[in-house]
CSV table of C-alpha atoms and ligand atoms in Angstrom, one decimal:
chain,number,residue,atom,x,y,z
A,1,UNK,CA,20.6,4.3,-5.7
A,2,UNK,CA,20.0,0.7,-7.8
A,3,UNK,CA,19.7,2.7,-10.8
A,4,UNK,CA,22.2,0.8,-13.1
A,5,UNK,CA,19.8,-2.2,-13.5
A,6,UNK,CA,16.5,0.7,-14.8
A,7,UNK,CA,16.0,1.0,-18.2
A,8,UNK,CA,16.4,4.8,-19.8
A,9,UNK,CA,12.5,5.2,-19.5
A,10,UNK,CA,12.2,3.6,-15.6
A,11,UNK,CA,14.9,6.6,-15.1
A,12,UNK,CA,13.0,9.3,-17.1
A,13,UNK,CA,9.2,8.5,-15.2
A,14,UNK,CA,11.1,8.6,-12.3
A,15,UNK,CA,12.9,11.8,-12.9
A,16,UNK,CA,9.6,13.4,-14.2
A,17,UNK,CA,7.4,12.4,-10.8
A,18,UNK,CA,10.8,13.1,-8.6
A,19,UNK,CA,10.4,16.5,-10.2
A,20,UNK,CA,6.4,16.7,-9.5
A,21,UNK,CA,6.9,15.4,-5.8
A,22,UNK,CA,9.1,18.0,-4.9
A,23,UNK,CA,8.2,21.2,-6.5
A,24,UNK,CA,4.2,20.0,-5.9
A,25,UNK,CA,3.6,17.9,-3.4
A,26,UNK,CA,6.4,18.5,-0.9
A,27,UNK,CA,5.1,21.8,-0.3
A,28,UNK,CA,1.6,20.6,0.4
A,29,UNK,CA,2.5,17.8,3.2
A,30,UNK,CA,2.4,19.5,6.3
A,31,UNK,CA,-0.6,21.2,5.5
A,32,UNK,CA,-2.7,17.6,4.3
A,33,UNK,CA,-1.3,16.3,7.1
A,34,UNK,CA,-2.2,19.1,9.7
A,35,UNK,CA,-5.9,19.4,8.4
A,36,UNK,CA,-6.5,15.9,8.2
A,37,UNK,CA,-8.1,16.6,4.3
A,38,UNK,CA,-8.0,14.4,1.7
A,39,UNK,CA,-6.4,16.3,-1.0
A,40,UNK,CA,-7.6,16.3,-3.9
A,41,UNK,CA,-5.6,18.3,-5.7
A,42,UNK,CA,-3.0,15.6,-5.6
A,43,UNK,CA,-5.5,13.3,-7.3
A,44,UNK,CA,-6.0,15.8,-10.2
A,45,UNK,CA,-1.8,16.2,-10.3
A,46,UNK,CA,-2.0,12.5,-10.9
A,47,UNK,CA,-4.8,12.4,-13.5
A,48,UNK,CA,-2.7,15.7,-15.2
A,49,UNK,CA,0.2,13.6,-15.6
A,50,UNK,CA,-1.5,10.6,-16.2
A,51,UNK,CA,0.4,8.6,-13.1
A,52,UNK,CA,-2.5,6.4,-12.1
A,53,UNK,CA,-2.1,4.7,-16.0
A,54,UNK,CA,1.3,3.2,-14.4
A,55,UNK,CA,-0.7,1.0,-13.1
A,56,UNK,CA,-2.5,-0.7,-15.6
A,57,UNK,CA,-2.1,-2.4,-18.7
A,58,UNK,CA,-2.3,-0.3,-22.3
A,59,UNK,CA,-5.0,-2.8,-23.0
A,60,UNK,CA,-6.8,-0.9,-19.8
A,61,UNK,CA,-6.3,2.8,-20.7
A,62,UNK,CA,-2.9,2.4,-19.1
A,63,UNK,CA,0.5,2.6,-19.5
A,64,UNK,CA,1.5,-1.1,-19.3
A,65,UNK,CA,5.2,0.0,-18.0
A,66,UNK,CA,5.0,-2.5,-15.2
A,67,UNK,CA,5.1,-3.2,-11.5
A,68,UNK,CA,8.7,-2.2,-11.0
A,69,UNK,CA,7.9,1.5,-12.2
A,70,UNK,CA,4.8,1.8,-10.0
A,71,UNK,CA,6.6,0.8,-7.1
A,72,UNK,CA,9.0,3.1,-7.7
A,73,UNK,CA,6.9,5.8,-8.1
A,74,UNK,CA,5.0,5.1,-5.0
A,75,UNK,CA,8.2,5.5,-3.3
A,76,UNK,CA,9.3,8.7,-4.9
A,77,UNK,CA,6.1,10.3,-4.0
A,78,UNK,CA,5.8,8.9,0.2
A,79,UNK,CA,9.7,10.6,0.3
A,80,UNK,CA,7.7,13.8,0.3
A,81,UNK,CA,4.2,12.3,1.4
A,82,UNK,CA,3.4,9.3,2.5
A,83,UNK,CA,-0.7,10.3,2.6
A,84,UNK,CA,0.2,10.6,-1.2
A,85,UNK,CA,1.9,7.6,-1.9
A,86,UNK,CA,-1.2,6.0,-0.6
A,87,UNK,CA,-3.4,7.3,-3.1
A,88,UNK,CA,-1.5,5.5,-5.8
A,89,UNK,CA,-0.9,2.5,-3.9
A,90,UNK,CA,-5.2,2.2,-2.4
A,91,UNK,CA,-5.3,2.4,-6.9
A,92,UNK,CA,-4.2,-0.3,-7.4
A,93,UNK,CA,-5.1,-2.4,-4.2
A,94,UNK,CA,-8.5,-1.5,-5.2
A,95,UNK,CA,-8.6,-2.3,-9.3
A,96,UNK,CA,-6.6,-5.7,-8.3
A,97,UNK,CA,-9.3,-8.2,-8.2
A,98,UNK,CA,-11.3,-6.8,-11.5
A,99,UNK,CA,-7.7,-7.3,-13.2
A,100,UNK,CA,-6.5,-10.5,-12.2
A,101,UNK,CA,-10.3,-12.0,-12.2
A,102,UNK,CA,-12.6,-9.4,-13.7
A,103,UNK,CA,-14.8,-10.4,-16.6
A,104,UNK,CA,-13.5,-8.6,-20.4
A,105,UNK,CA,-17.0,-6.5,-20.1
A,106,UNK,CA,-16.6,-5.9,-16.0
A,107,UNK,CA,-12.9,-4.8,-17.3
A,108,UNK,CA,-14.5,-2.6,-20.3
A,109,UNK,CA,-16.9,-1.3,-17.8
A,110,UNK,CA,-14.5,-0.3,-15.1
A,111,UNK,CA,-10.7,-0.2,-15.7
A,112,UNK,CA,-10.4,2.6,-18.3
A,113,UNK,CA,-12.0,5.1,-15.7
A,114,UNK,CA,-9.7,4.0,-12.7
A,115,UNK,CA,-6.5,3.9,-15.2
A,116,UNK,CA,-7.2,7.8,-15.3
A,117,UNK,CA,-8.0,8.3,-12.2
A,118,UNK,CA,-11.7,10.1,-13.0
A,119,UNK,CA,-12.4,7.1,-10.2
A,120,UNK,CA,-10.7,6.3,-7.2
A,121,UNK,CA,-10.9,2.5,-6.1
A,122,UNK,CA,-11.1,0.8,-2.5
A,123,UNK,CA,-10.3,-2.6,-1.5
A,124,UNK,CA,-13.0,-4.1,1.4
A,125,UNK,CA,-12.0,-7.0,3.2
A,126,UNK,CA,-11.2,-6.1,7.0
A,127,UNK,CA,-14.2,-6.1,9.2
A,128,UNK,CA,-14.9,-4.9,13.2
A,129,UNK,CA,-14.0,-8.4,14.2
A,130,UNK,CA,-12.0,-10.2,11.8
A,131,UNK,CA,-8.8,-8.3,9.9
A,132,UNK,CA,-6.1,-11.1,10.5
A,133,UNK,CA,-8.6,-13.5,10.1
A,134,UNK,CA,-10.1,-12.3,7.1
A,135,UNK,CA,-12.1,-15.2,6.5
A,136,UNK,CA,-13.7,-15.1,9.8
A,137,UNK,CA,-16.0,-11.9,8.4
A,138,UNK,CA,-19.5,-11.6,8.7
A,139,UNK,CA,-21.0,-9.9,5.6
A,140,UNK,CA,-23.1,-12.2,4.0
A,141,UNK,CA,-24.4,-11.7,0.1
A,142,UNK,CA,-27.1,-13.5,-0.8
A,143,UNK,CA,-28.1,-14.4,-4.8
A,144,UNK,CA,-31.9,-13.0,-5.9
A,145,UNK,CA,-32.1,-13.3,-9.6
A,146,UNK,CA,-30.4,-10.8,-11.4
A,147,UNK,CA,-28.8,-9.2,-7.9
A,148,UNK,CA,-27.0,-10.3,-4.8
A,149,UNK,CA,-27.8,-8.3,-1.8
A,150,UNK,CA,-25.2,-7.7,0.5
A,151,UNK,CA,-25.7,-7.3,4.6
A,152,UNK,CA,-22.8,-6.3,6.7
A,153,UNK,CA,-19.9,-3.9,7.4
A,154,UNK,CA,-16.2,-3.4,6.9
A,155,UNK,CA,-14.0,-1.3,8.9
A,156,UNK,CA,-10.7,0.6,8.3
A,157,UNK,CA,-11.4,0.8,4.6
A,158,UNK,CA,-8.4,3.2,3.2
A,159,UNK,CA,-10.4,5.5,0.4
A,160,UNK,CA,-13.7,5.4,2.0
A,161,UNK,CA,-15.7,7.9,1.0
A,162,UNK,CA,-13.7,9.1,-2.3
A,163,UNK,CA,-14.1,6.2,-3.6
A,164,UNK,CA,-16.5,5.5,-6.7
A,165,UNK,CA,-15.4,1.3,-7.1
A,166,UNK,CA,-15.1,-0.8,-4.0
A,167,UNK,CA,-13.8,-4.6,-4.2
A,168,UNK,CA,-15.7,-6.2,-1.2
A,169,UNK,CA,-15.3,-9.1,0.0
A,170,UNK,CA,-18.2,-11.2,1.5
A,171,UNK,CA,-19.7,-15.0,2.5
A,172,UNK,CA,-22.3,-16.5,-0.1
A,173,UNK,CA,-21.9,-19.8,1.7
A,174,UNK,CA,-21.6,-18.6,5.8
A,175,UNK,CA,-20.9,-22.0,6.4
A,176,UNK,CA,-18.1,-23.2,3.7
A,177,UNK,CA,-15.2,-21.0,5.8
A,178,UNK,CA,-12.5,-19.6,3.0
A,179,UNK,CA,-14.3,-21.4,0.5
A,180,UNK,CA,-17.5,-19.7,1.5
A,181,UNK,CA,-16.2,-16.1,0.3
A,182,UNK,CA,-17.2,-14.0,-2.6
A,183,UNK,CA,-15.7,-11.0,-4.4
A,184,UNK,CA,-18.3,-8.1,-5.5
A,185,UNK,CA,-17.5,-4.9,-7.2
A,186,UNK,CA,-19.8,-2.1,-5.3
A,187,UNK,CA,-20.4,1.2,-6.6
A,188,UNK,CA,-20.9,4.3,-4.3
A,189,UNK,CA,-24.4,5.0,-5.1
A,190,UNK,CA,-25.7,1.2,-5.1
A,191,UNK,CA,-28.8,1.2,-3.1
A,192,UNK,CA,-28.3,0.5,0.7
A,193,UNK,CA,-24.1,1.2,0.5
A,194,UNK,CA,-23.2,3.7,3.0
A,195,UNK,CA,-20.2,5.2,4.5
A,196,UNK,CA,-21.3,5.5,8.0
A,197,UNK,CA,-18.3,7.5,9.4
A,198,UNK,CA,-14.0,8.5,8.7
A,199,UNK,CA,-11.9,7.5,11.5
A,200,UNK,CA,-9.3,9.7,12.9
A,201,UNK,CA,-5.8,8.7,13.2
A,202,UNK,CA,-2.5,8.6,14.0
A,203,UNK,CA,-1.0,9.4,10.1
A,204,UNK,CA,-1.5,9.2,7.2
A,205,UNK,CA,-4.3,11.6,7.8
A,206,UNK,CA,-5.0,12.7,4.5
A,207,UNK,CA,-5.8,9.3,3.1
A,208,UNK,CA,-9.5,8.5,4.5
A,209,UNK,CA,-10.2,5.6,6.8
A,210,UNK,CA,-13.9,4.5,7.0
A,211,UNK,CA,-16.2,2.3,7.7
A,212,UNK,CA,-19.1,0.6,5.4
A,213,UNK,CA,-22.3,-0.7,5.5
A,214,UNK,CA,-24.7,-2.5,3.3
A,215,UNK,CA,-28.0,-2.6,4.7
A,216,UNK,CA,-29.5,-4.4,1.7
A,217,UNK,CA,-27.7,-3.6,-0.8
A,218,UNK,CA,-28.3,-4.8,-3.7
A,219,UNK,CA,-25.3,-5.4,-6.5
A,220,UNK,CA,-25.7,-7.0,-10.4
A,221,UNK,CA,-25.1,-10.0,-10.5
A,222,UNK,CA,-23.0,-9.4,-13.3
A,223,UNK,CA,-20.2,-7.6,-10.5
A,224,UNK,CA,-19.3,-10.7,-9.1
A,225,UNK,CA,-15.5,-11.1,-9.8
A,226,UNK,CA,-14.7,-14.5,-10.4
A,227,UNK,CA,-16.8,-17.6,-9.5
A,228,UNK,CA,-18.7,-18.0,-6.1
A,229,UNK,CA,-16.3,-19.4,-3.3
A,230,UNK,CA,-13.2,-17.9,-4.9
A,231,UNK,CA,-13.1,-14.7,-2.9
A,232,UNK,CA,-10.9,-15.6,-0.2
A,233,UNK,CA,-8.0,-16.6,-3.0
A,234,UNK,CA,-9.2,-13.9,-5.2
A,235,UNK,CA,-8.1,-11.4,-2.2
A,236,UNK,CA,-4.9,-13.5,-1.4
A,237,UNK,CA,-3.2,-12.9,-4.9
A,238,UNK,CA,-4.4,-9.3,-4.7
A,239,UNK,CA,-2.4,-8.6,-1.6
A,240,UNK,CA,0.6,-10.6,-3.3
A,241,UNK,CA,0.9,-8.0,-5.8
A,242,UNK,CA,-0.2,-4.8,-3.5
A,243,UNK,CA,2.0,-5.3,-0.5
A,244,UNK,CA,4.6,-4.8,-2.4
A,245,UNK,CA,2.7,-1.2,-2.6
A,246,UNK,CA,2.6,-0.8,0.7
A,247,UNK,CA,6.8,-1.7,1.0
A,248,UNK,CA,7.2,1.1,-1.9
A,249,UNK,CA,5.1,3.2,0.9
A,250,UNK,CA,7.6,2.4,3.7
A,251,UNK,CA,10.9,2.7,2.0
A,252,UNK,CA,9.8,6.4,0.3
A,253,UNK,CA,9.1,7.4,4.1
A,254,UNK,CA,12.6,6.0,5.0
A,255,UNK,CA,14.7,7.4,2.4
A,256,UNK,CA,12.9,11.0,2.9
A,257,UNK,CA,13.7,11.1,6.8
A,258,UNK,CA,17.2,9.6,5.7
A,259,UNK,CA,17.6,12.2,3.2
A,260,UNK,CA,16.1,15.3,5.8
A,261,UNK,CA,18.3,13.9,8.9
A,262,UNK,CA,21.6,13.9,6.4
A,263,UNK,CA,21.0,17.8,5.3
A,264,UNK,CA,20.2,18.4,8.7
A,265,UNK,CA,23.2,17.0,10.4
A,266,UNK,CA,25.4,18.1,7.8
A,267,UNK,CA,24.2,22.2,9.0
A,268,UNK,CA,23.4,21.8,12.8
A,269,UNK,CA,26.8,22.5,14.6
A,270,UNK,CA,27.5,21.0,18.6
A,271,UNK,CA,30.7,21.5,20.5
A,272,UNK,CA,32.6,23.3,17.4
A,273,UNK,CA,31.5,20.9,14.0
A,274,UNK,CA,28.6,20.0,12.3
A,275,UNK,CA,26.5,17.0,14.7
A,276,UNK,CA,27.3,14.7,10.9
A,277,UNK,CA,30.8,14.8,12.2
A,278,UNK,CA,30.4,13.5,15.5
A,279,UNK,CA,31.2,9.2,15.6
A,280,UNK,CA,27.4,8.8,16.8
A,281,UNK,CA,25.7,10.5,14.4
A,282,UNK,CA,27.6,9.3,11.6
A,283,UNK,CA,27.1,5.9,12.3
A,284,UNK,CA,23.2,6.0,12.5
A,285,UNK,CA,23.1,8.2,9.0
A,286,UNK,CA,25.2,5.1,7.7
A,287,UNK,CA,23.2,2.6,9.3
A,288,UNK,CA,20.0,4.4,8.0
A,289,UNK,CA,21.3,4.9,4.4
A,290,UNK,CA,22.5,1.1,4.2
A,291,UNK,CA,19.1,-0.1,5.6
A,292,UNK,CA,17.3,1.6,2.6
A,293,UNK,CA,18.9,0.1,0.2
A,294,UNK,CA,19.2,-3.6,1.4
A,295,UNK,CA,14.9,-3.1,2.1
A,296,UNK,CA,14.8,-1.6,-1.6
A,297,UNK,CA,16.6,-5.0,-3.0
A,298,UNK,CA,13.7,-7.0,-1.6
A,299,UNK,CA,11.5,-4.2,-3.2
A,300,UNK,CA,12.7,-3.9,-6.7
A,301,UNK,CA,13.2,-7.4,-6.6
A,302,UNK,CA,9.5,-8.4,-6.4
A,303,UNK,CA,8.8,-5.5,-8.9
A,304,UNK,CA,10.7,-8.1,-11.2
A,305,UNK,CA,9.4,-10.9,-10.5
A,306,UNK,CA,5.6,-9.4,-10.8
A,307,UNK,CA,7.2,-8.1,-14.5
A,308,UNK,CA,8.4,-11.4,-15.1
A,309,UNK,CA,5.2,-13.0,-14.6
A,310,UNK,CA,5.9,-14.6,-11.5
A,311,UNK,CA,2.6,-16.1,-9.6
A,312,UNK,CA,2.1,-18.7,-6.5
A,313,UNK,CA,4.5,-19.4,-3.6
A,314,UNK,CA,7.3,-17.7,-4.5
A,315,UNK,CA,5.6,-14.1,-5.1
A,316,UNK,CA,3.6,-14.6,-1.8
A,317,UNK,CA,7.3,-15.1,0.3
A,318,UNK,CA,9.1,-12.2,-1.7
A,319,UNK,CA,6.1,-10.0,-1.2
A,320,UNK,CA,5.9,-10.5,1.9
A,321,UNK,CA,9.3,-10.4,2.7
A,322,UNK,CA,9.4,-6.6,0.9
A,323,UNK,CA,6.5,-5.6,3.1
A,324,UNK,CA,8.1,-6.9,6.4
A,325,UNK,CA,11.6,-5.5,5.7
A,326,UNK,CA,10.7,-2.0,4.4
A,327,UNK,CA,7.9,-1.4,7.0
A,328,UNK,CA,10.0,-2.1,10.0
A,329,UNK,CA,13.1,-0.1,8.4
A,330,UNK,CA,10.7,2.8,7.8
A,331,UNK,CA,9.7,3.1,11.8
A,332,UNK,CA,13.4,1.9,13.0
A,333,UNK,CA,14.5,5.1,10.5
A,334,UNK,CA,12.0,7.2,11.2
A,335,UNK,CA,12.6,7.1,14.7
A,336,UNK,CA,16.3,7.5,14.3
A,337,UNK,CA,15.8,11.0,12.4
A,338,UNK,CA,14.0,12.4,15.0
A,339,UNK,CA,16.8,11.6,17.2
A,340,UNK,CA,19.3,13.2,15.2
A,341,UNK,CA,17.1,16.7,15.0
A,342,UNK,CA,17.2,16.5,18.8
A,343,UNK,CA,14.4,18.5,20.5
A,344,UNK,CA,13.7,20.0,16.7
A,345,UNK,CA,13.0,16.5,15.7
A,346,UNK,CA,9.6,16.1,17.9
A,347,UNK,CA,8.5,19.7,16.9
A,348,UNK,CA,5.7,19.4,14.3
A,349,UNK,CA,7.7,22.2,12.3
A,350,UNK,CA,10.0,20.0,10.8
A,351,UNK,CA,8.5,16.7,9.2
A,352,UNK,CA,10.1,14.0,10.5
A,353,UNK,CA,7.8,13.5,13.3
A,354,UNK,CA,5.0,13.7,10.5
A,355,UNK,CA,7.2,10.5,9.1
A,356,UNK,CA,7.5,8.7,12.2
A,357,UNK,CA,3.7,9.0,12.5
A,358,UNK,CA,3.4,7.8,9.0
A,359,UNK,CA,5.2,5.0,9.2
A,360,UNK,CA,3.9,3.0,12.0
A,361,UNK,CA,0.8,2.2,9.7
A,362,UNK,CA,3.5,0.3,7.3
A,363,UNK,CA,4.1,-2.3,10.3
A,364,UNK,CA,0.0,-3.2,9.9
A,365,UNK,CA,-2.4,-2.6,7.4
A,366,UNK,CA,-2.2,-5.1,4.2
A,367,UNK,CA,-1.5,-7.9,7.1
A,368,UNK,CA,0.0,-7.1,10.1
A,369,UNK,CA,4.0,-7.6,10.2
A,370,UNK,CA,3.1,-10.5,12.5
A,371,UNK,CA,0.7,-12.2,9.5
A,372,UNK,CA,4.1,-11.9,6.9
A,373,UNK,CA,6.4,-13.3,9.4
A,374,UNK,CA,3.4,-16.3,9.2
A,375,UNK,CA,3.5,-16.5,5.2
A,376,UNK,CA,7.1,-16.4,4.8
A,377,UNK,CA,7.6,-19.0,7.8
A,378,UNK,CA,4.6,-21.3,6.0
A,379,UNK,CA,6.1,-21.0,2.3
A,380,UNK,CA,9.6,-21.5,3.9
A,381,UNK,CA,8.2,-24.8,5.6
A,382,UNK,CA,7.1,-26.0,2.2
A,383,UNK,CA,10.0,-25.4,0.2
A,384,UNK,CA,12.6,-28.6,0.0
A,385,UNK,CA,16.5,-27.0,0.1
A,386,UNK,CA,17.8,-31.1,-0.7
A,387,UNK,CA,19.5,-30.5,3.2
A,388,UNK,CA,17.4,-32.9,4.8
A,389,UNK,CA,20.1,-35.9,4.5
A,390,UNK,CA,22.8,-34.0,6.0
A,391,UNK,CA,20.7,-33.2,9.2
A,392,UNK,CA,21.1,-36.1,11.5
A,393,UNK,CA,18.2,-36.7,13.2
A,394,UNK,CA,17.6,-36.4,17.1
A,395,UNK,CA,17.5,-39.1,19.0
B,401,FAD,C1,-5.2,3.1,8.5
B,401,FAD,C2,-5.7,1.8,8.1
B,401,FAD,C3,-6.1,1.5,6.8
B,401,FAD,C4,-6.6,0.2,6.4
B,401,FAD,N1,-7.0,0.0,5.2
B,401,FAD,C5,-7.6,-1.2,4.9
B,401,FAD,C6,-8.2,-1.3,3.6
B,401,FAD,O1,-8.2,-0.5,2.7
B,401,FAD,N2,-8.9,-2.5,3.3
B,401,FAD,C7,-9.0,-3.5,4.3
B,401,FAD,O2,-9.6,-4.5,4.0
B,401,FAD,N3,-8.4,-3.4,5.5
B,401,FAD,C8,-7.7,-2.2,5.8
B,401,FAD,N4,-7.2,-2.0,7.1
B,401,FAD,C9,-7.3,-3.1,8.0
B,401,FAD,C10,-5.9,-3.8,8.3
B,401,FAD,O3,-5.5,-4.5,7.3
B,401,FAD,C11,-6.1,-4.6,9.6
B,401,FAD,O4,-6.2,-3.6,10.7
B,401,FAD,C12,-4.9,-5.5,9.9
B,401,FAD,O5,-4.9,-6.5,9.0
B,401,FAD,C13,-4.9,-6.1,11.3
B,401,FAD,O6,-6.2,-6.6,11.7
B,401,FAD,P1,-6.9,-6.2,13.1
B,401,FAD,O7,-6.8,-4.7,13.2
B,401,FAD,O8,-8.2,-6.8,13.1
B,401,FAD,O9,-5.9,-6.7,14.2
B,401,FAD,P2,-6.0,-8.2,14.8
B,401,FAD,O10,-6.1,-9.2,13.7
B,401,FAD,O11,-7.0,-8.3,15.9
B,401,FAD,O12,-4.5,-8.4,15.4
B,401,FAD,C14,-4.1,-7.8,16.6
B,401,FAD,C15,-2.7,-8.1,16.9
B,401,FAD,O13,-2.6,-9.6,17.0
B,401,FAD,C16,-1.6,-10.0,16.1
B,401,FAD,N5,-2.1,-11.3,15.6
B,401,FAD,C17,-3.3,-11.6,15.1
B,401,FAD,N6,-3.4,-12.9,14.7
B,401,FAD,C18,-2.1,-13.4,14.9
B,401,FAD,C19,-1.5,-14.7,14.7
B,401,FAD,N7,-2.2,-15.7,14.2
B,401,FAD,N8,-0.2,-14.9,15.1
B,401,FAD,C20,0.5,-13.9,15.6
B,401,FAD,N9,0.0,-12.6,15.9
B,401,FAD,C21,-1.3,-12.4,15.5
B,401,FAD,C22,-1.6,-9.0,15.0
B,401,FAD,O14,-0.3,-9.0,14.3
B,401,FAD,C23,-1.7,-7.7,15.8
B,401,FAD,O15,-0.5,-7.3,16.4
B,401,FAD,C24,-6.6,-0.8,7.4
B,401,FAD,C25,-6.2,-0.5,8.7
B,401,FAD,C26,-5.8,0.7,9.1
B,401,FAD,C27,-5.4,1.0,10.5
């Protein structure tokens, strides 16, 4: 799989979390899943091994091994459990902002302790009314001397409640639209931050979903990130480089339920062979298996460009194009492998159900699949192919 074009230590990390995922975490997903807890124990797995430093530079207290190796490793670990995937994913969705924007002392101050995981980070831009339309929020901070106090609340907020750092997103001009926006860094025990409850859900139920409020709560003003009006751009080049997080997500719960329905298929025997022997069956494990790997060239191909230091339009489209592709393979796929395990499929016993359940989230959160089609249809509007002169024009 694509692994003539990783260097010898892409291929060992790999190996090495291929190795945790399966003999660790595997063995843990049905039960995270089933009692809805966030496990913690796959945090400290991740601290042990110091996974969470593949996601931030050595200068940070990380690993500085790149973007292509974290998404990699995101995908390794959703083939087993995509609840755990998330955790490394919501990492770096939530240290983002501080790293592309952050002061050196805010970076001094936070990074180090997220690179080892001791804290776990949250990203909070969505809101009750406003998640496509992120700049249509309502929380408002307002400047007093040495603090800003922030009124408001966010909703669906991955990491709620475990989290110690949480990137929020918020108007300090109501009036100025996206230029209105703000970036703070909240910690959990500012005064008047509160989760007020988790939201149950449909998967990923080990990875918390809350909502926040800030009843007055009061921030340094030393945690803005970046200058006063940039928040709204500050959060679009985050989710550039974290969809791509979320497509690592998708494409780990594809290839597991790929991987399960093959084994399975190649043991469950109708009308005198194995089911992987019948025409029907054999076409969807090749459609499935050649999906994968056309979504993971999108994926490892932003990985590169992020590695090659590639900013602006053309990280936006392939980002977006990742997240699009690999989300709606992971649900077409998903759906597809509990066909092929027939009435065992839809029992909760085996865990491709779990994975169907899993993956539906992929199709929305980080912008809804709707929202990419819109940023890859607005970049591809801007770009000039040189065909214009051989169009004719309509009458
Ligand atoms: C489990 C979970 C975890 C999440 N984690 C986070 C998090 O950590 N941080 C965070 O900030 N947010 C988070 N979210 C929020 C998520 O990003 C939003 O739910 C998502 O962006 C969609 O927003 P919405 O729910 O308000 O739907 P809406 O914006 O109301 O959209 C409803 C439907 O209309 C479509 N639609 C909307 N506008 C358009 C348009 N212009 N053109 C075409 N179709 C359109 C959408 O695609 C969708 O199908 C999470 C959500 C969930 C469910």
């Amino acid at each position: 799989m694509s692994d003539d074009f990783l260097t010898a230590e892409q291929r060992e990390i790999r190996e090495l979390v291929r190795t945790i995922a399966h003999e660790r975490i595997a063995p843990r997903a049905a039960e995270i899943d089933r009692s809805h807890e966030f496990p913690w124990d796959v945090v400290e797995l991740f601290r042990e091994h110091g996974i969470f430093g593949l996601y931030f530079a050595e200068r940070d207290g990380g690993t500085g091994t790149g973007a292509l190796l974290g998404l990699i490793v995101i995908e390794e670990v959703s083939k087993v459990c995509a609840s755990s995937g998330l955790i490394l994913a919501a990492q770096a969705l939530g240290s983002l902002a501080l790293e592309l924007a952050g002061t050196e002392e805010q970076k001094q101050r936070f990074l180090p302790r997220l690179a080892s995981g001791e804290w776990l980070a949250a990203y909070a831009l969505s809101e009750a009314g406003s998640g496509s339309d992120s700049a249509a929020m309502r929380t408002s901070a307002r400047r007093e001397g040495d603090t800003y106090v922030i009124d408001g609340g966010k909703r669906f907020i991955t990491n709620a409640g475990v989290a110690r750092l949480y990137t929020v997103f918020a108007k300090t001009a109501p009036d100025a639209g996206h230029s209105g926006i703000s970036a703070f860094l909240v910690e959990s025990d500012s005064p008047g931050f509160a989760v007020a409850r988790l939201e149950p859900k449909l998967g990923i139920a080990g990875s918390t979903t809350g909502e926040l409020v800030f009843d007055g709560c009061r921030v340094p003003a030393a945690n803005r990130v970046g200058e006063e009006g940039d928040g709204f751009r500050l959060a679009m080049r985050v989710l550039d480089r974290s969809r791509p997080g979320i497509a690592a997500q998708a494409l780990g719960i594809a290839q597991g339920a790929t991987d399960y329905a093959l084994e399975y298929a190649k043991t469950r025997v109708t009308m005198g062979k194995p089911i992987a022997e019948h025409q029907l069956v054999a076409a969807k494990l090749a459609d499935m298996e050649t999906s994968c790997e056309a979504a993971r060239g999108l994926l490892y191909r932003v990985g590169r460009l992020v590695d090659a230091g590639v900013d602006g339009p053309e990280l936006t489209k392939a980002s977006a194009q990742a997240k699009l592709v690999c989300s709606d393979v992971a649900m077409e796929i998903t759906t597809e492998a509990v066909q092929i395990l027939g009435g065992y499929g839809y029992m909760q016993e085996y865990p491709v159900e779990r994975m169907m359940r899993d993956a539906k989230i992929t199709q929305i959160y980080e912008g809804t699949n709707e929202i990419q089609r819109l940023v890859i249809a607005r970049e591809l509007l801007k770009e000039d192919r040189g065909s214009g002169s051989r169009v004719p024009r309509t009458p």
